Coordinates of C-alpha atoms in Angstrom, one line a residue:
Chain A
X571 CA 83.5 147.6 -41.7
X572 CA 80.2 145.7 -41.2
X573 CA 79.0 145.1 -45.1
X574 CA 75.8 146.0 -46.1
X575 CA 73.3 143.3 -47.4
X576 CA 73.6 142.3 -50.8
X577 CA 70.5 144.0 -52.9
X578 CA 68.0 142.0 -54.1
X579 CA 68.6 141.0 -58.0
X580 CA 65.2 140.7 -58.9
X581 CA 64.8 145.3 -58.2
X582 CA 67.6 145.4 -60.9
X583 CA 66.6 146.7 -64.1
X584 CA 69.4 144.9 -66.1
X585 CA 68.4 141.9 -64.7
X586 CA 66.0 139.9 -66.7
X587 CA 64.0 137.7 -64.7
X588 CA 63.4 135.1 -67.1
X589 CA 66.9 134.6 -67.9
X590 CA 68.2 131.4 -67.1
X591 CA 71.7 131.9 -66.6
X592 CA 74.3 135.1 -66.2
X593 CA 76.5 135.2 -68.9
X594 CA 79.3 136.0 -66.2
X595 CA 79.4 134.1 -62.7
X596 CA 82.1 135.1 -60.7
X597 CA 82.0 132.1 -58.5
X598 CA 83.7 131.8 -54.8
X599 CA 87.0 133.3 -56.7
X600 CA 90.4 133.9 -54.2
X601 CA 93.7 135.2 -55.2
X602 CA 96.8 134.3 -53.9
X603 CA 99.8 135.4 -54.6
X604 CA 103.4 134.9 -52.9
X605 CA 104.9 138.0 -51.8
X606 CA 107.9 138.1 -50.3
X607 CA 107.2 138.1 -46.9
X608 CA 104.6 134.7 -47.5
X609 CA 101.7 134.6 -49.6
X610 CA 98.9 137.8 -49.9
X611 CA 95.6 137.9 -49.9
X612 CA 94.3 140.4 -53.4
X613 CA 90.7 138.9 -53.0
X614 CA 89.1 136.7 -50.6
X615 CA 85.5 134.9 -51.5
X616 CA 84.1 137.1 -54.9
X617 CA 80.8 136.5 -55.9
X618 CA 79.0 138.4 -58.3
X619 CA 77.4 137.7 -61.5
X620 CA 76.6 140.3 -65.0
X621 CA 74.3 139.3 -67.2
X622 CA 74.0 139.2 -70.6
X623 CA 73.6 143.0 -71.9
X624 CA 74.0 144.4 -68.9
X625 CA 76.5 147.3 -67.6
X626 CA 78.5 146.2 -64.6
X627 CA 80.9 148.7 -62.6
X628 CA 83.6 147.2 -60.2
X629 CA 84.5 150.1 -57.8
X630 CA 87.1 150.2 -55.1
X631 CA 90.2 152.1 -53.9
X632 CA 93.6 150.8 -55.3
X633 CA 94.3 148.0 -54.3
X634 CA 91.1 146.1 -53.7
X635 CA 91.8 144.0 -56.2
X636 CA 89.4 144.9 -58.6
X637 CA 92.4 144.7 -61.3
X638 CA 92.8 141.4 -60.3
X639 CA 89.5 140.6 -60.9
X640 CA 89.2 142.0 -64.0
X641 CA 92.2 140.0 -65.0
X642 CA 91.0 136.8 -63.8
X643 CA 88.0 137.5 -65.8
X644 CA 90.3 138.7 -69.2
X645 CA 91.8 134.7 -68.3
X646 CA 95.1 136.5 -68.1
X647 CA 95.5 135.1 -64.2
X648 CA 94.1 132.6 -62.8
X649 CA 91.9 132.4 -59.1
X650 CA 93.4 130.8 -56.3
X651 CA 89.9 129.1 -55.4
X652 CA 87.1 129.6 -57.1
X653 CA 85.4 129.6 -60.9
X654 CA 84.8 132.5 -63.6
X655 CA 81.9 130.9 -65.7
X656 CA 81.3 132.2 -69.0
X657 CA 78.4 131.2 -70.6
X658 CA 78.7 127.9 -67.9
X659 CA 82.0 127.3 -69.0
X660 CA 84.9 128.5 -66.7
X661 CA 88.0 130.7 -68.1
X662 CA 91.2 129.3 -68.3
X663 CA 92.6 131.9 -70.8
X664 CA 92.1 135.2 -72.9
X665 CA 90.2 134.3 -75.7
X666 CA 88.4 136.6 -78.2
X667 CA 84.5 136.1 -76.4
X668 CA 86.1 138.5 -74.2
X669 CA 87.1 142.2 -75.6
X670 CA 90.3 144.1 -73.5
X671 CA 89.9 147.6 -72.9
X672 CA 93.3 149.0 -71.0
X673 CA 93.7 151.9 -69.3
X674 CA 96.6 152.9 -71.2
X675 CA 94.9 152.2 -74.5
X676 CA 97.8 149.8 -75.6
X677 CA 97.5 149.9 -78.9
X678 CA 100.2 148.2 -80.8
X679 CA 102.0 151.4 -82.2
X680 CA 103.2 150.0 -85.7
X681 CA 100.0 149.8 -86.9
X682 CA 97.5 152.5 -87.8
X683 CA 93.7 153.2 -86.6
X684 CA 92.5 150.9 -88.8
X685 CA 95.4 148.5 -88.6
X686 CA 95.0 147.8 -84.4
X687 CA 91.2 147.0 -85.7
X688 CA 92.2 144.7 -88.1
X689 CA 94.4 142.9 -85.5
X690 CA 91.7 140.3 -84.4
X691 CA 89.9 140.1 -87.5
X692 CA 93.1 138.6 -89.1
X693 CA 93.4 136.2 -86.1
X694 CA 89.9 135.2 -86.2
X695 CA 88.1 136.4 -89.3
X696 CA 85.4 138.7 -89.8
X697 CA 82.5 138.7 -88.2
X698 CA 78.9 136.9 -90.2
X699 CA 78.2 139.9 -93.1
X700 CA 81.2 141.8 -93.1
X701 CA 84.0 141.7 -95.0
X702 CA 87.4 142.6 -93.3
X703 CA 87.3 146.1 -94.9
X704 CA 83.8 146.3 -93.9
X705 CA 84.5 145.5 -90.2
X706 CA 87.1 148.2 -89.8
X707 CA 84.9 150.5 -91.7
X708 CA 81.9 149.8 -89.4
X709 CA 84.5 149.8 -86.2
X710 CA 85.7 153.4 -87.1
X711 CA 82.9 154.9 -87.7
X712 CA 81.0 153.3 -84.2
X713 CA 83.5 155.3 -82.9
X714 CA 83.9 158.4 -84.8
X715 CA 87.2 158.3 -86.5
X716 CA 86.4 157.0 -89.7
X717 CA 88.5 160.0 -90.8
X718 CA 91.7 158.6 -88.9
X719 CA 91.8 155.3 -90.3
X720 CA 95.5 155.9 -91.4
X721 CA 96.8 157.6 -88.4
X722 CA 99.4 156.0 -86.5
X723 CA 98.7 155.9 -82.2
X724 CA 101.4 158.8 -81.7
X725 CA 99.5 161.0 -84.3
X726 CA 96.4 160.5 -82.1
X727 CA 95.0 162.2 -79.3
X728 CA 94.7 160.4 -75.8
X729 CA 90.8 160.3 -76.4
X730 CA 91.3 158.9 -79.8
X731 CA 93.7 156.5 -79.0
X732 CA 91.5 155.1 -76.4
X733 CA 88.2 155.2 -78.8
X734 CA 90.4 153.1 -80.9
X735 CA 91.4 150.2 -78.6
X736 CA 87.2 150.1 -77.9
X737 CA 86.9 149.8 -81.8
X738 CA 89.5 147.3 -82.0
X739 CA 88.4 145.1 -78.7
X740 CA 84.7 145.5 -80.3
X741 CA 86.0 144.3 -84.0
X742 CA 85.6 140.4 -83.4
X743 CA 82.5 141.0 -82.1
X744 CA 82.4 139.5 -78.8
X745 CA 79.8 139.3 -76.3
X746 CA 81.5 140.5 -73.5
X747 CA 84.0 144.2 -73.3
X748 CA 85.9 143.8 -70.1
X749 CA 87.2 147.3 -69.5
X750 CA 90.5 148.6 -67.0
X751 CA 90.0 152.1 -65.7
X752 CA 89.7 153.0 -69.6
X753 CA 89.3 156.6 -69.2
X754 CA 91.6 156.9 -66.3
X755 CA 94.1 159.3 -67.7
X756 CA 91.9 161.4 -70.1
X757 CA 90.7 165.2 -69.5
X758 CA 87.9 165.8 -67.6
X759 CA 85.9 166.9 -70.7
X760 CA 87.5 164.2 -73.1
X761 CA 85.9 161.9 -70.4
X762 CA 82.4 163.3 -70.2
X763 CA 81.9 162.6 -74.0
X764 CA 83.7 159.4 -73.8
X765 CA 81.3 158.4 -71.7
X766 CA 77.7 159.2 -73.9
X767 CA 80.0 157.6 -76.7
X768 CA 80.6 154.4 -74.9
X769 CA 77.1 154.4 -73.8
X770 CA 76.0 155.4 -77.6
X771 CA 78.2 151.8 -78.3
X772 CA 76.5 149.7 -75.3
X773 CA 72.9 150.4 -77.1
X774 CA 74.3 149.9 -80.7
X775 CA 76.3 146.4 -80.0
X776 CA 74.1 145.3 -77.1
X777 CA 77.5 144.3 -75.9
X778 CA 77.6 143.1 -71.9
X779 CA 80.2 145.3 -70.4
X780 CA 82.4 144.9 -67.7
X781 CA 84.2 148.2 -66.3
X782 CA 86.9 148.4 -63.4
X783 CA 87.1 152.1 -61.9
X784 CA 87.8 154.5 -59.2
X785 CA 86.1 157.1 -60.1
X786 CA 82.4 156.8 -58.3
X787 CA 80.7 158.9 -60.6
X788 CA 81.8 157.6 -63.4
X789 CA 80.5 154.0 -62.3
X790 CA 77.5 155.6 -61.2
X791 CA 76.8 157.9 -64.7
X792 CA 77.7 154.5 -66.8
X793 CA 76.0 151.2 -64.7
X794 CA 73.0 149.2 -64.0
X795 CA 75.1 147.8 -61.1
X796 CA 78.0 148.6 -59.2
X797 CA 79.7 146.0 -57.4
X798 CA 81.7 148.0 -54.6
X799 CA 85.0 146.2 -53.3
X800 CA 86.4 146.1 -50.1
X801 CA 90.1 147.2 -49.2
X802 CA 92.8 143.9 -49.8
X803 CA 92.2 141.6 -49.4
X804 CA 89.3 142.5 -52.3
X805 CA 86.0 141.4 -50.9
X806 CA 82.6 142.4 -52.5
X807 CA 81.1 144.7 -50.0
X808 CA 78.1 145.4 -51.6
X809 CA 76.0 145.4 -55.0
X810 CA 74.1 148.8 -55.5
X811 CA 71.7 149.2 -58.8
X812 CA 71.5 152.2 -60.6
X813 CA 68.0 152.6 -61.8
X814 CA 68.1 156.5 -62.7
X815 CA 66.9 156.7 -66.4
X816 CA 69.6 157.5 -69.0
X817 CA 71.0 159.9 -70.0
X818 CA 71.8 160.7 -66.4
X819 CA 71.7 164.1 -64.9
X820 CA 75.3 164.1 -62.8
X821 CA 73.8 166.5 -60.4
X822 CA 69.9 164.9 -60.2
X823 CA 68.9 164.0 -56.4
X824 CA 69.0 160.4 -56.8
X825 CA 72.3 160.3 -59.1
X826 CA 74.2 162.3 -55.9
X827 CA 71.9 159.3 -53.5
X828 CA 73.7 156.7 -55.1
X829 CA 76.9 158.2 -55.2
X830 CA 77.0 159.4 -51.8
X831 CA 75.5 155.6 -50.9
X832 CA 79.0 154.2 -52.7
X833 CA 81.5 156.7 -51.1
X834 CA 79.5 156.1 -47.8
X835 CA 81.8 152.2 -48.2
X836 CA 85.4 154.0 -48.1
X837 CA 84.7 156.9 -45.9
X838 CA 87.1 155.7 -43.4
X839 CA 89.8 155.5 -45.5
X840 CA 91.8 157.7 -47.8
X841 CA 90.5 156.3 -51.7
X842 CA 88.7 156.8 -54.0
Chain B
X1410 CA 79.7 158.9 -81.6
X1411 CA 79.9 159.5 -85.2
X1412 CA 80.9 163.6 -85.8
X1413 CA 82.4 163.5 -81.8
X1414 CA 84.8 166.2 -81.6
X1415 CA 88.1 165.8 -79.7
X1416 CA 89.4 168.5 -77.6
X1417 CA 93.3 167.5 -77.4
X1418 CA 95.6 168.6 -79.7
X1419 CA 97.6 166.3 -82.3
X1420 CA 101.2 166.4 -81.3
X1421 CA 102.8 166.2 -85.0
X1422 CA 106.8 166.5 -84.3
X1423 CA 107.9 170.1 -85.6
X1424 CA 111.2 170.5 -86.9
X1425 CA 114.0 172.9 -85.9
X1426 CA 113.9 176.8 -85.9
X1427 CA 115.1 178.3 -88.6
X1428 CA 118.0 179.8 -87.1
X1429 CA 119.3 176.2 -85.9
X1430 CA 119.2 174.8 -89.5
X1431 CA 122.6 176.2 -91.2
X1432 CA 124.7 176.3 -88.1
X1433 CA 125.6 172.8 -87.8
X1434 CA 127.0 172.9 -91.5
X1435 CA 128.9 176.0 -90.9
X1436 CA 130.4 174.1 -87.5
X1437 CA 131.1 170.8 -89.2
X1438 CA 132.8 172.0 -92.5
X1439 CA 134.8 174.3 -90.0
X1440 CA 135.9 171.4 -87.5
X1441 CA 137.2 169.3 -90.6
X1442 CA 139.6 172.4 -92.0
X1443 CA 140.7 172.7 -88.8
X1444 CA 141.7 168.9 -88.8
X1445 CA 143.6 169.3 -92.1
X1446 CA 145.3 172.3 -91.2
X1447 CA 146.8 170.9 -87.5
X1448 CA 147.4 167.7 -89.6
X1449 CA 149.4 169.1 -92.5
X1450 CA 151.0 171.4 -89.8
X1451 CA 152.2 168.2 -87.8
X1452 CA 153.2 166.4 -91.0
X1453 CA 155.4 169.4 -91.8
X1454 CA 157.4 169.5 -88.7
X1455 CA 157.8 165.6 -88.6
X1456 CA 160.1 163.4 -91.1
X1457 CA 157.9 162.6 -94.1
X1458 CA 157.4 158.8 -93.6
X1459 CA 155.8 159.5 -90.2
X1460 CA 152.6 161.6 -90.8
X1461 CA 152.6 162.5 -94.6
X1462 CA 151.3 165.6 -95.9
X1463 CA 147.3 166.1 -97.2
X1464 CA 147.8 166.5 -100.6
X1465 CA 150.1 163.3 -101.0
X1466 CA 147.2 161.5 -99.3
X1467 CA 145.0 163.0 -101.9
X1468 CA 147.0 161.9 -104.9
X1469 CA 146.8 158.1 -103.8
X1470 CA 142.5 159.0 -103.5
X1471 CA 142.5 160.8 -106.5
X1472 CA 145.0 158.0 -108.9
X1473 CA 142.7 155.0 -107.4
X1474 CA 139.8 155.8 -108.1
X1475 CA 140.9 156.9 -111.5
X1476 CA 142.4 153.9 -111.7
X1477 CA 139.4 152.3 -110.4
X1478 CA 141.5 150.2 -107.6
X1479 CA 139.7 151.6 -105.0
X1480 CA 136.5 149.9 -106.1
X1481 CA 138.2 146.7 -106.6
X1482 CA 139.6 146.5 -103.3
X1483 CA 136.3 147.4 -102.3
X1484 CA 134.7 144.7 -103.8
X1485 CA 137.4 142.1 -102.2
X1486 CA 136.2 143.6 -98.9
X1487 CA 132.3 143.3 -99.6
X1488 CA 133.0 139.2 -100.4
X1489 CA 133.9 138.9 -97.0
X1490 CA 132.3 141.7 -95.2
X1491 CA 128.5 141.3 -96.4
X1492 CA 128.2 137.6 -95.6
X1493 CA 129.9 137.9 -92.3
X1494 CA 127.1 140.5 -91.1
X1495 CA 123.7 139.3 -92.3
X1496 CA 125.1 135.9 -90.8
X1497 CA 126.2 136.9 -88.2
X1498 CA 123.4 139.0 -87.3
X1499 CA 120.3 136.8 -88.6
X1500 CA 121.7 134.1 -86.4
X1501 CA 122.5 136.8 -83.4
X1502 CA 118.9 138.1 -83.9
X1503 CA 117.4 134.6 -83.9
X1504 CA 118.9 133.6 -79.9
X1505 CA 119.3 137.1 -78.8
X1506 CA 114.7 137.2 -79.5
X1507 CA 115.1 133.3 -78.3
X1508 CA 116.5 134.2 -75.2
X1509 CA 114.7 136.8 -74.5
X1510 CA 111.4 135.2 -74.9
X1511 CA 112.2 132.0 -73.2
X1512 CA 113.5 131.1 -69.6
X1513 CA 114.7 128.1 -70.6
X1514 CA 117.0 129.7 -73.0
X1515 CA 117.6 132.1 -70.9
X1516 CA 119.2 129.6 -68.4
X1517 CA 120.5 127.0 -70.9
X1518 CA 121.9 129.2 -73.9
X1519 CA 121.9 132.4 -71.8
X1520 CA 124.6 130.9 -69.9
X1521 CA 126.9 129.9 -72.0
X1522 CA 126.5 133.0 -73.9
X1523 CA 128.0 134.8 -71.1
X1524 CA 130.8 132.5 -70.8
X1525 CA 131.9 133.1 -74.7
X1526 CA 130.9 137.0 -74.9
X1527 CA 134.2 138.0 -73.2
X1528 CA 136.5 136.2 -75.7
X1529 CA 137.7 138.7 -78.2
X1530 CA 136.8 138.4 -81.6
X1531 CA 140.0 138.1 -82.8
X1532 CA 140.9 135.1 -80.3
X1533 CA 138.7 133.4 -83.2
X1534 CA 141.0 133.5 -85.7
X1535 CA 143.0 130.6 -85.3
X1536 CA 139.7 128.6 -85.7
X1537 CA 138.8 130.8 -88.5
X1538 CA 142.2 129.6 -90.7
X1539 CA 141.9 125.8 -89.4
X1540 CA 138.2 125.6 -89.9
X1541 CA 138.2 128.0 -92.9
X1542 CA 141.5 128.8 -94.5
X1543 CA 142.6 132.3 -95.6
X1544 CA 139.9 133.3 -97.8
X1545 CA 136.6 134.9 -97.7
X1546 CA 134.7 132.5 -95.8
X1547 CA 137.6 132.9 -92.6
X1548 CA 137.4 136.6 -93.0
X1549 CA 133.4 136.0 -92.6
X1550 CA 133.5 133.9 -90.0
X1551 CA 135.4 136.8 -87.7
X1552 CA 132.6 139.3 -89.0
X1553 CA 130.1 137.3 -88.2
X1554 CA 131.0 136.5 -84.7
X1555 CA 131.4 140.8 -83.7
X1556 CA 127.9 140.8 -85.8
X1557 CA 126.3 138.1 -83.6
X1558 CA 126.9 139.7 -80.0
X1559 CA 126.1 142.9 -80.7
X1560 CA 122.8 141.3 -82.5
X1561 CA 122.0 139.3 -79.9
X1562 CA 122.4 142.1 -76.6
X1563 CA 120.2 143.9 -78.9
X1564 CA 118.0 141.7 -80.0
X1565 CA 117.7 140.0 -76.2
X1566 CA 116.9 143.5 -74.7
X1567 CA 114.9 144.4 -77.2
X1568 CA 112.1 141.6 -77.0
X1569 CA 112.6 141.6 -72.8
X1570 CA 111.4 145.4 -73.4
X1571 CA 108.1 144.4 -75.3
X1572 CA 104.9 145.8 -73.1
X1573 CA 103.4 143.0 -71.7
X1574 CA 100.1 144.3 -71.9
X1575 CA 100.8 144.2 -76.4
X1576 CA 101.0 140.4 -75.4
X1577 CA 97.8 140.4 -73.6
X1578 CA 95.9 142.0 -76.1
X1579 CA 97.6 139.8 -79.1
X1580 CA 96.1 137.0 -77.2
X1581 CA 92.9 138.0 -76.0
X1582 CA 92.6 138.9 -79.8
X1583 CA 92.8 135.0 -81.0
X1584 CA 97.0 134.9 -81.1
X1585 CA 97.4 131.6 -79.2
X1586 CA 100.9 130.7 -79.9
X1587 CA 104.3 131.5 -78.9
X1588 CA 105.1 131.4 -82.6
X1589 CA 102.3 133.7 -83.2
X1590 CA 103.1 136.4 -80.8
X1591 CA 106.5 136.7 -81.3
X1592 CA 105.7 137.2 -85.2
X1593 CA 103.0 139.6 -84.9
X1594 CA 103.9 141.4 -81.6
X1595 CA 107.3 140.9 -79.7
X1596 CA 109.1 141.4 -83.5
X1597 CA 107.2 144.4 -84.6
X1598 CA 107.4 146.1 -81.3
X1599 CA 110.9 145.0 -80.5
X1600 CA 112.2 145.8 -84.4
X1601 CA 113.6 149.3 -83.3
X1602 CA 116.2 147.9 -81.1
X1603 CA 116.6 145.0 -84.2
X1604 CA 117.8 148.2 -86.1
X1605 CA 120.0 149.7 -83.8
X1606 CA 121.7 146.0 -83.0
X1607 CA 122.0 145.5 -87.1
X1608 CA 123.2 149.3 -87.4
X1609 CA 125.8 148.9 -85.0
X1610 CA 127.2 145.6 -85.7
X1611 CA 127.4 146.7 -89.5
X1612 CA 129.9 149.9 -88.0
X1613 CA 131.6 147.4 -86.1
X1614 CA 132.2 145.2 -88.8
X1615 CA 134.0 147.7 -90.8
X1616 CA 136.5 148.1 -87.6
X1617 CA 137.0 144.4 -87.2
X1618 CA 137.5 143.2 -91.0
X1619 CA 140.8 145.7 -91.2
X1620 CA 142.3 143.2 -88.5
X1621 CA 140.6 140.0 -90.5
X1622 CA 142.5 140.9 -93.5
X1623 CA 145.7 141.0 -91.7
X1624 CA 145.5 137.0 -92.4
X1625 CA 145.8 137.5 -95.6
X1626 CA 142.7 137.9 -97.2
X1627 CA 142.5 140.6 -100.5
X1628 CA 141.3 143.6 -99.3
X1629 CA 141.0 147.2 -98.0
X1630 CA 142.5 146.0 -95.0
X1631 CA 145.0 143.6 -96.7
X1632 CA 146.1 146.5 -99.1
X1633 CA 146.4 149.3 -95.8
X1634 CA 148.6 146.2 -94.2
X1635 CA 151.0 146.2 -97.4
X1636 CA 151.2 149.7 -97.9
X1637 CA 152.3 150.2 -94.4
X1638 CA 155.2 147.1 -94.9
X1639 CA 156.5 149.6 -96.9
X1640 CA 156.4 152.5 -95.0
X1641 CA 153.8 154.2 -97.6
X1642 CA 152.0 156.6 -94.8
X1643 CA 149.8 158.2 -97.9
X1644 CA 148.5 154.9 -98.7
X1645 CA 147.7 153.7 -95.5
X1646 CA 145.9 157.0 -94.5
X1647 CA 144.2 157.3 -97.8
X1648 CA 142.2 153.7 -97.3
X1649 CA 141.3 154.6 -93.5
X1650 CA 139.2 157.4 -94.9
X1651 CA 138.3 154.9 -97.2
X1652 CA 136.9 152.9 -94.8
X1653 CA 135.3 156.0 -92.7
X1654 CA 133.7 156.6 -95.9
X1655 CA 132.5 153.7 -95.7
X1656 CA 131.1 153.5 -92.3
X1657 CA 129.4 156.7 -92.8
X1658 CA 128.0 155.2 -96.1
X1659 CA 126.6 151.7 -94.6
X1660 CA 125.2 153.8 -91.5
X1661 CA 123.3 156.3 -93.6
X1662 CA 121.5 153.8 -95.5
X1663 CA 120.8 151.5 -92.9
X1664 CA 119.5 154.5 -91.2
X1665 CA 117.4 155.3 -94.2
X1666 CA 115.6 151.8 -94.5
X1667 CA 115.5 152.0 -90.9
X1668 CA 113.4 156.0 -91.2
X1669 CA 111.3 153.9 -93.8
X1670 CA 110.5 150.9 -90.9
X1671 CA 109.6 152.8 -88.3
X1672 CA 107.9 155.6 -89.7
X1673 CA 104.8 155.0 -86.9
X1674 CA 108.0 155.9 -84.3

């Protein structure tokens, strides 16, 4: 497949023209790995860059490496070639500027609602004007469990469990959430208000976000930009901005454009 | 997000049905009479020093702990048998978690683990009495060793089980060190096989200091020994239910600290 010409940054509307630098550069990034037949290719020559505030979706059928990116990202692998800048300064491991969001919420399971939150904060402290208490307080409530603060994961729904691990990746405050499918394996209706929660959150925490899916719509409801990925070896294929006013009608002529524009990339093959 | 409503139910653990809840009793009580009766039946149709009767067996219960020797022997046993488990299992716990955490243990002290696990317990004992003596700290020693495998698969399995993705999210939350993670995520999350490692080894124990005591250490097992020297059947089968007593005893309470632990299970 031919790719499409990257779009012009400067049309975006979460790109801010008088910024000087993005607070993520994904810069010339490969990944390696050895197999065992001799070394694969999971992404070959990623570029792309989020700035700071701004909602970023990386779509693309399993196995485009768009995991992989997202962990190169996290600092939990490292590129082959390449840089991930943060703020100018390239990742080398996780580190608590950059909130985790899993698609199978892994929360620790011995500790409570409130107890996950605290996790970080007892690692790295509250953040300025809060007081640990305060934090969780604030955490639970951002998220609408403030009544579940005791709760252990197995007494919580799927939904809840996952609204907790955003609290607790949110707690230390960092700049960045960098989130994994995170509402891959909720209901359909769970996900809908999941999704004008998380948003709800984005406006709130001016957080930057960083979200890996499959799901088309989903990118396209949630983003200013979708960076669409290639089959492996992962390649970005092309960068499309969503600039359909929020909240987002699912069915609206240009929402089903843009959509259609996406799934036009992966027609050929089987996913998403 | 505040006042969000969730649409999936809570899955709360229910209990039995109400029918279920007597039967087991009913089936259990009736299992042991049946266990007396074909024992007192076979004791009555054998010569008397080969299987003796129930009710002789209950007269040594019933005179010993009236006597209070039963709780003395007891004691004896507990010198021997308490510090020979939390040894044994504190240091099993420490390299089974070290091993599983590390590759370098793994291939160093993994190793040679696998060379000494096949050695039977009671090969030990020689070492026990030359390093030891007859006493409490020999009996220990054998305790401690059964204590220390069983603690170590456990413990070894247990951390090689911990979700990986716990360990990325302990770390992308500011836990930087080994020391760190295995304290505040591979222990918590592996602690439910650290139970059932300690829970067996403390069963196990109670098998293996019987045969410790045969060196000569004061005991339950020493006293069984004596008593059967001299042919007293009643004796000897009144201190094995002793010790299944026991058992039974240890297990439920390490089972109850254990329901207290893990109550987000």
């Amino acid at each position: 497949m031919e790719p499409k010409t990257v779009h012009d940054r400067s049309d975006t509307n979460g790109a801010d023209p008088d910024s000087v630098a993005p607070l993520i550069r994904v810069e010339n990034v490969s990944k390696t790995y050895e197999g065992e037949t001799g070394p694969v290719e999971a992404l070959t020559d990623v570029n792309f860059d989020v700035d700071s505030g701004e909602f970023v979706s990386i779509v693309g059928p399993s196995g485009s490496g768009k995991s992989t990116i997202f962990r190169i990202i996290a600092g939990l692998e490292a590129p082959s070639e390449g840089d991930v800048l943060v703020n100018g300064t390239p990742v080398t491991e996780p580190g608590p500027d950059r909130g985790m969001v899993f698609q199978d919420d892994a929360l620790f399971p011995w500790r409570t609602a409130a107890g996950n939150i605290a996790y970080g904060l007892e690692e790295v402290g509250p953040p300025d004007g809060f007081t640990v208490d305060e934090r969780i307080e604030y955490c639970l409530e951002l998220v609408g469990l403030a009544d579940k603060a005791d709760a252990y994961p197995k007494e919580l729904s799927g939904g809840q469990r996952q609204r907790v691990g955003i609290a607790r990746a949110l707690a230390v405050d960092p700049p960045i959430l960098l989130m994994d499918e995170p509402f891959g394996s909720v209901d359909a209706r769970t996900k809908a208000s999941l999704h004008r929660e998380l948003l709800d959150i984005w406006r709130e925490t001016q957080k930057t976000i960083c979200f890996v899916t499959h799901d088309i719509e989903e990118a396209v409801y949630l983003s200013d930009r979708i960076v669409v990925f290639s089959n492996a070896p992962g390649t970005v294929l092309d960068i499309v901005p969503v600039t359909i006013d929020r909240p987002r009608n699912r069915t609206g002529d240009s929402f089903t454009r843009i959509k259609a524009d996406v799934l036009s990339y992966f027609e050929d093959s089987d996913e998403p | 997000m505040a006042g969000s409503t969730d649409t999936e139910a809570v899955g709360y653990q229910t209990g039995p049905y109400g029918f279920e809840r007597g039967r087991p009793v009913a089936i259990q009580v009736g299992a042991l009479a049946v266990f007396v009766l074909v024992w007192w039946a076979g004791a009555l149709v054998t010569p008397q020093n080969l299987l003796p009767e129930p009710p002789a067996v209950l007269t040594v219960l019933v005179s010993d702990v009236t006597s209070g020797r039963v709780f003395e022997l007891i004691g004896q046993s507990l010198r021997h048998y308490v510090p020979g488990l939390l040894i044994g299992s504190a240091f099993g716990m420490a390299v089974g978690i070290l091993v599983g955490w590390s590759r370098t243990a793994e291939l160093s002290v993994g190793t040679v683990a696998g060379i000494l696990r096949p050695v039977p317990p009671l090969a030990w004992i020689p070492f026990a009495i030359i390093w030891f003596g007859l006493n409490d700290r020999g009996a220990a020693f054998i305790i401690a060793i059964v204590a220390f495998w069983i603690n170590y698969y456990n413990a070894e399995s247990g951390v090689r089980s911990v979700d990986d993705q716990l360990l990325e999210v302990g770390q992308s939350l500011g836990t930087k060190s080994d020391l760190g993670l295995i304290r505040r995520v591979v222990l918590p999350s592996a602690l439910p096989e650290l139970f059932t490692g300690f829970r067996t080894a403390a069963g196990q124990a109670w098998m293996v200091m019987v045969a410790a005591e045969l060196l000569g250490v004061p005991g339950i097992g020493k006293y069984l020994w004596d008593a059967a020297n001299f042919l007293q059947m009643q004796v000897v089968i009144a201190y094995m239910l002793v010790i299944g007593i026991l058992f039974l005893l240890s297990d439920r309470l390490i089972k109850l600290v254990e329901a207290r632990a893990l109550v987000w299970r």
